[in-house]
Amino acid sequence: MIDLGGRTLLPGFVDGHSHFFSSDWRGDLEGGQSHLLSIGITTTAELTEDAGLMHELRALDESGRLRTRISLYPAHVNVCGDVLGDWYRHDFPVSREPGAMLQVPGVKMFNDGGACNRPAVSFEHADGSRGDLYFRADDLAQMVIEVQEHGYQAIIHGLGDRAVEANLDAIEKAKAVCPDDDHGCRHRIEHNGMVREDMLHRYSEVHPVAMIFGGFPACFFGGTSDEYRFVTPDEFRPWEWRWRSLIDADPGVHFAWHSDTPPMGDPNTMRHIHGFVTRREIRPDGTVCEPPDWAVDDLLTVEEALRLMTIDGAYAILREDELGSLEPGKLADLIILSDSPNDVA
C-alpha cells in the first residue's frame, strides 16, 4: 500500500500520433523518451518514413533501454501524396505482441495537404483553388484494402472537409470486406480538422477511429498569430475543430487525442487538457488568447479529455486490452500528478 499524500494516480497518457523522435529528438532517442515520461506520456505513436529511425528504435528496444512504449506507423503515402508503397513489409511486418515496448500496428497515408500542398476543402482558398485531394474514395479504398489484407491498420490524414469525406467513404468500402474482429480493420482518420454539418453523422455510419487535437490555437483563430499557412473564410470557421458537436452527434464512435508534435506544437499533456476544456491558448509570455466566438462553447469536460488521452488513445493504437485504464491485469504504466485535473483551474 502506497500513500500518495493527496496526489492523483492515472494511467499513463497515450499520444496516438506524433513525429516526436523523427524531428525534435532524432539524435537523442533516450533523452526524448525521458522527456515524454516527464510529461506523463508512457505510450506514443511515431509516424515516419525514416527506415533508419525505425531500426534505431528497434535496436534501443532490443538493448532493453526503451522505456516508452512506441507504436511505429511507417508511411505508405507521404506528406505530398507520393505513394511509397509497402517498403516496410519485409523489415517491419505487423507486430502486436502483448506487453511489447515496440509494435508496428499499421501504416500512415496522407490524402490532402497541410505541411505540403493545401488542405482539400469544398470552398475556395485565397488562391481560388479548393486545395489538393490526393485520392478519390475508390482509389483510396483499394489502398486501404491492400494494407488491411496484410494485417495493417490504416491511418489516413484528413484536414479539409473534402479529404475527410473521401476518407470516410474509403474506410466504409474497406471495412465492408474485412472481418469485424480483425484489428487490422480498425482504421483511423487523423485530424478531422474541418467537418461540414452534413458530415457529422457519417462517423456513426462508418465507425472510424477519429483523432483530434487538444491544444487549441486560439491566437491563430483569433487573428493575432500567423503561425499556420491556411486561413479559412469567416463563414466556414464553424466547421473547424468542432469536437463538441462531433462527439455529441456520434456517441458510439471512438475519438482519441493526438498531439501531432512538432507540426502542431509541443506534446505537453497539461496544455492539451487545458485546450480541450477551455479553448484558451497561453502565449510564451504568459498572456492568454481567448477563443473566437464560433469556438467559445465547443468545450469538453476534464473527464472527457482524460478519456481521450488514455483509454481511447490505447484503443486507437489497438492496445486497449493492456493499456489506458486502472484495471487488474493491465500493464502498470502509471503516472502521478501533483493535483487532480478536476480541481486545478
XYZ file of C-alpha atoms in Angstrom:
345
model
C 0.000 0.000 0.000
C 1.457 3.371 -1.050
C 0.103 6.643 0.343
C 0.350 9.286 -2.401
C -0.348 12.100 0.036
C -3.270 13.581 -1.876
C -1.676 13.266 -5.301
C -3.570 11.791 -8.246
C -2.891 8.389 -9.810
C -3.748 7.999 -13.504
C -2.991 5.582 -16.327
C -0.173 6.965 -18.458
C -1.159 9.281 -21.309
C -1.239 7.764 -24.803
C -0.304 10.063 -27.697
C -1.763 8.372 -30.755
C 0.084 10.395 -33.419
C 3.357 12.281 -33.312
C 6.645 12.817 -35.140
C 8.472 13.362 -31.887
C 11.519 11.182 -32.472
C 11.684 11.969 -36.207
C 12.119 15.686 -35.550
C 12.817 17.143 -32.135
C 14.771 14.179 -30.720
C 16.195 12.467 -33.811
C 19.729 12.403 -32.381
C 18.852 11.698 -28.748
C 16.301 8.925 -28.512
C 16.954 8.221 -24.846
C 16.644 11.904 -23.969
C 13.435 12.067 -25.976
C 11.784 9.219 -24.155
C 12.826 10.722 -20.820
C 11.103 13.965 -21.836
C 7.905 12.130 -22.791
C 7.847 10.303 -19.468
C 8.388 13.586 -17.612
C 5.115 14.935 -19.055
C 3.204 11.716 -18.392
C 3.265 10.156 -21.861
C 4.077 6.490 -21.336
C 2.978 5.404 -24.831
C 3.340 7.234 -28.112
C 2.903 6.541 -31.819
C 5.701 7.556 -34.175
C 4.703 8.220 -37.790
C 7.678 8.215 -40.129
C 9.136 7.303 -43.498
C 12.639 7.142 -41.987
C 13.681 3.478 -42.010
C 16.903 4.400 -40.209
C 14.960 5.799 -37.257
C 12.781 2.708 -37.119
C 15.858 0.462 -36.976
C 17.368 2.663 -34.250
C 14.223 2.417 -32.144
C 14.211 -1.351 -32.598
C 17.851 -1.514 -31.508
C 17.008 0.575 -28.431
C 14.218 -1.872 -27.627
C 16.423 -4.932 -28.133
C 19.046 -3.437 -25.812
C 16.451 -3.119 -23.063
C 16.768 0.674 -22.938
C 13.380 1.558 -24.427
C 11.222 2.819 -21.553
C 8.397 4.455 -23.519
C 6.039 2.171 -25.419
C 6.119 3.091 -29.096
C 3.793 2.150 -31.947
C 5.533 2.624 -35.291
C 3.478 3.683 -38.316
C 5.604 3.719 -41.495
C 4.375 5.945 -44.322
C 2.607 4.228 -47.224
C 1.766 7.631 -48.774
C 3.918 10.631 -47.881
C 3.013 14.189 -46.960
C 2.985 15.357 -50.597
C 0.789 12.481 -51.798
C 3.550 10.289 -53.248
C 2.779 6.565 -52.947
C 5.799 4.972 -51.277
C 4.252 1.511 -51.339
C 4.955 -1.353 -48.973
C 8.705 -0.736 -48.471
C 8.217 -1.528 -44.780
C 6.731 -5.019 -45.070
C 9.947 -7.054 -45.042
C 11.699 -5.389 -42.111
C 8.618 -4.172 -40.228
C 5.759 -6.640 -40.574
C 2.703 -6.232 -38.362
C 3.619 -6.835 -34.713
C 1.195 -6.631 -31.796
C 2.773 -8.818 -29.126
C 1.054 -8.067 -25.782
C 3.311 -6.191 -23.388
C 5.828 -5.246 -26.078
C 7.625 -1.929 -25.820
C 7.743 -1.601 -29.626
C 4.935 -2.532 -32.001
C 4.016 -1.987 -35.671
C 0.205 -1.890 -35.798
C -0.347 -0.042 -39.069
C 0.693 2.426 -41.750
C 0.143 6.118 -42.477
C -1.460 7.588 -45.591
C -1.932 11.250 -46.498
C -4.998 12.265 -48.502
C -4.659 16.044 -48.604
C -2.200 18.827 -47.997
C -1.215 20.775 -44.943
C 2.534 20.641 -44.436
C 2.890 20.076 -48.200
C 0.259 21.409 -50.611
C -3.137 22.628 -49.359
C -5.984 21.054 -47.387
C -8.772 19.791 -49.674
C -11.900 21.842 -48.943
C -15.299 22.427 -50.542
C -14.851 26.214 -50.723
C -12.149 28.323 -52.338
C -8.828 29.109 -50.709
C -7.440 32.621 -51.145
C -5.694 31.457 -54.335
C -9.008 30.355 -55.855
C -8.343 26.627 -55.513
C -10.172 24.045 -53.423
C -6.937 22.515 -52.227
C -5.224 19.253 -53.008
C -7.095 15.974 -52.683
C -4.613 13.177 -53.331
C -7.018 10.264 -53.862
C -10.683 9.812 -54.607
C -12.558 7.433 -52.342
C -12.442 4.381 -54.654
C -8.679 4.591 -55.198
C -8.001 5.222 -51.520
C -10.259 2.322 -50.548
C -8.237 -0.021 -52.743
C -5.035 1.013 -50.986
C -6.644 0.531 -47.578
C -7.898 -2.921 -48.614
C -4.391 -3.892 -49.740
C -2.767 -2.965 -46.427
C -5.561 -4.489 -44.343
C -5.097 -7.775 -46.229
C -1.599 -7.858 -44.728
C -2.968 -7.068 -41.267
C -2.043 -3.378 -41.085
C -4.335 -0.734 -39.653
C -4.614 2.289 -41.987
C -4.426 5.780 -40.511
C -5.339 8.477 -43.015
C -4.542 12.199 -42.822
C -7.544 14.436 -43.450
C -7.568 18.174 -42.704
C -10.061 19.681 -45.148
C -13.683 18.581 -45.344
C -13.298 17.121 -48.861
C -10.459 14.895 -47.681
C -12.279 13.836 -44.517
C -15.342 12.921 -46.598
C -13.249 10.854 -49.047
C -11.554 9.131 -46.094
C -14.904 8.212 -44.549
C -16.130 6.794 -47.855
C -12.905 4.825 -48.410
C -12.905 3.309 -44.925
C -16.543 2.329 -45.322
C -15.707 0.461 -48.546
C -12.662 -1.235 -46.997
C -14.461 -2.328 -43.843
C -17.197 -3.936 -45.959
C -14.700 -6.651 -46.977
C -12.975 -7.049 -43.605
C -13.960 -9.235 -40.610
C -15.310 -7.232 -37.678
C -12.945 -8.951 -35.235
C -9.802 -8.102 -37.195
C -7.797 -5.290 -35.575
C -6.370 -4.511 -38.999
C -9.809 -3.127 -39.913
C -9.842 -0.549 -37.119
C -8.879 2.262 -39.464
C -8.389 5.850 -38.356
C -8.881 9.356 -39.705
C -6.230 11.740 -38.442
C -7.004 15.377 -37.502
C -10.615 15.730 -38.751
C -9.800 19.419 -38.902
C -12.865 20.543 -40.835
C -16.255 18.812 -40.828
C -19.391 20.094 -42.552
C -22.792 19.860 -40.881
C -23.980 17.151 -43.276
C -20.944 15.002 -42.419
C -21.453 14.887 -38.655
C -23.459 11.649 -38.590
C -21.283 9.897 -41.195
C -18.907 8.928 -38.412
C -21.650 6.858 -36.787
C -22.301 5.114 -40.096
C -18.641 4.286 -40.799
C -17.167 3.977 -37.287
C -13.597 5.072 -37.926
C -11.372 5.947 -35.008
C -11.293 9.750 -35.171
C -8.163 11.507 -33.909
C -8.489 15.085 -32.637
C -6.170 17.805 -31.341
C -6.159 19.068 -27.774
C -4.197 22.327 -27.602
C -6.380 24.905 -29.368
C -4.627 27.618 -31.497
C -6.777 30.429 -30.142
C -4.193 33.080 -31.074
C -4.238 31.984 -34.728
C -8.015 31.617 -34.954
C -8.379 34.956 -33.182
C -6.200 36.669 -35.783
C -3.278 37.559 -33.501
C -0.876 34.923 -34.843
C 0.215 33.849 -38.336
C 1.585 30.501 -37.169
C -0.334 28.454 -39.757
C -0.487 28.871 -43.519
C -4.147 28.473 -44.449
C -6.861 30.849 -43.282
C -10.469 29.679 -43.555
C -13.031 32.277 -44.709
C -15.165 33.534 -41.846
C -18.377 31.857 -42.977
C -16.736 28.410 -42.815
C -14.920 28.836 -39.493
C -17.589 26.919 -37.505
C -16.533 23.774 -39.443
C -13.105 23.951 -37.762
C -12.154 21.754 -34.773
C -15.804 21.091 -33.915
C -15.183 18.463 -31.233
C -18.277 19.049 -29.104
C -20.747 18.664 -31.957
C -18.835 15.697 -33.419
C -18.775 13.782 -30.152
C -22.413 14.584 -29.384
C -23.521 13.518 -32.876
C -21.600 10.235 -32.738
C -21.836 8.709 -29.243
C -20.755 5.238 -30.410
C -17.624 6.414 -32.223
C -14.158 6.266 -30.656
C -12.436 9.650 -30.565
C -8.857 9.913 -29.312
C -6.249 12.608 -28.699
C -3.125 13.174 -30.733
C -0.535 15.906 -30.306
C 0.884 15.711 -33.870
C 4.067 17.221 -32.483
C 6.041 19.104 -33.753
C 3.780 20.472 -36.559
C 1.072 21.328 -34.009
C 3.329 22.388 -31.144
C 4.713 20.571 -28.136
C 3.190 17.404 -26.642
C 2.801 18.858 -23.127
C -0.218 16.989 -21.822
C -1.408 19.722 -19.447
C -1.528 22.199 -22.347
C -3.703 19.774 -24.298
C -6.105 19.168 -21.417
C -6.312 22.945 -20.977
C -7.117 23.336 -24.683
C -9.843 20.692 -24.632
C -11.505 22.187 -21.559
C -11.122 25.961 -22.122
C -10.177 26.551 -25.781
C -7.740 29.171 -24.486
C -4.089 29.401 -25.546
C -1.311 30.648 -23.282
C 1.373 32.651 -25.055
C 5.068 32.218 -24.161
C 4.909 35.476 -22.162
C 2.042 34.117 -20.017
C -0.731 36.190 -21.575
C -3.831 34.390 -22.805
C -5.617 34.260 -26.171
C -9.347 33.713 -25.777
C -11.203 31.506 -28.294
C -13.191 33.261 -31.040
C -16.964 33.433 -30.723
C -17.574 30.448 -33.027
C -15.436 28.181 -30.819
C -16.136 29.525 -27.346
C -18.763 26.926 -26.406
C -17.103 23.955 -28.116
C -15.710 22.641 -24.827
C -15.104 19.188 -23.361
C -15.126 18.229 -19.716
C -11.968 17.221 -17.852
C -13.283 13.647 -17.654
C -13.834 13.556 -21.423
C -10.371 14.947 -22.092
C -8.704 12.402 -19.814
C -10.547 9.558 -21.518
C -9.457 10.785 -24.966
C -5.870 10.851 -23.735
C -5.822 7.442 -22.017
C -8.187 4.556 -22.788
C -9.359 5.945 -26.140
C -5.757 6.600 -27.128
C -4.995 2.970 -26.295
C -7.961 1.890 -28.435
C -6.611 3.940 -31.347
C -3.330 2.000 -31.348
C -5.073 -1.371 -30.737
C -3.863 -1.737 -27.137
C -6.979 -1.077 -25.051
C -6.797 -4.577 -23.539
C -3.486 -3.807 -21.826
C -3.215 -0.012 -21.507
C -5.251 3.109 -20.827
C -7.114 2.398 -17.585
C -6.544 1.343 -13.989
C -7.689 -2.280 -14.057
C -6.362 -5.567 -12.694
C -4.399 -7.429 -15.355
C -3.364 -4.364 -17.332
C 0.192 -3.119 -17.609
C 1.251 -0.851 -14.735
C 2.043 2.159 -16.930
C 1.010 4.657 -14.276
C 1.646 8.340 -13.640
C 1.261 10.507 -10.537
C 0.087 14.123 -10.776
C 0.617 16.674 -8.033
C -3.113 17.586 -8.101
C -6.359 16.364 -9.594
C -7.091 17.828 -13.054
C -10.689 18.208 -11.870
C -9.614 20.651 -9.171
C -6.991 22.783 -10.955
C -8.234 25.789 -12.906
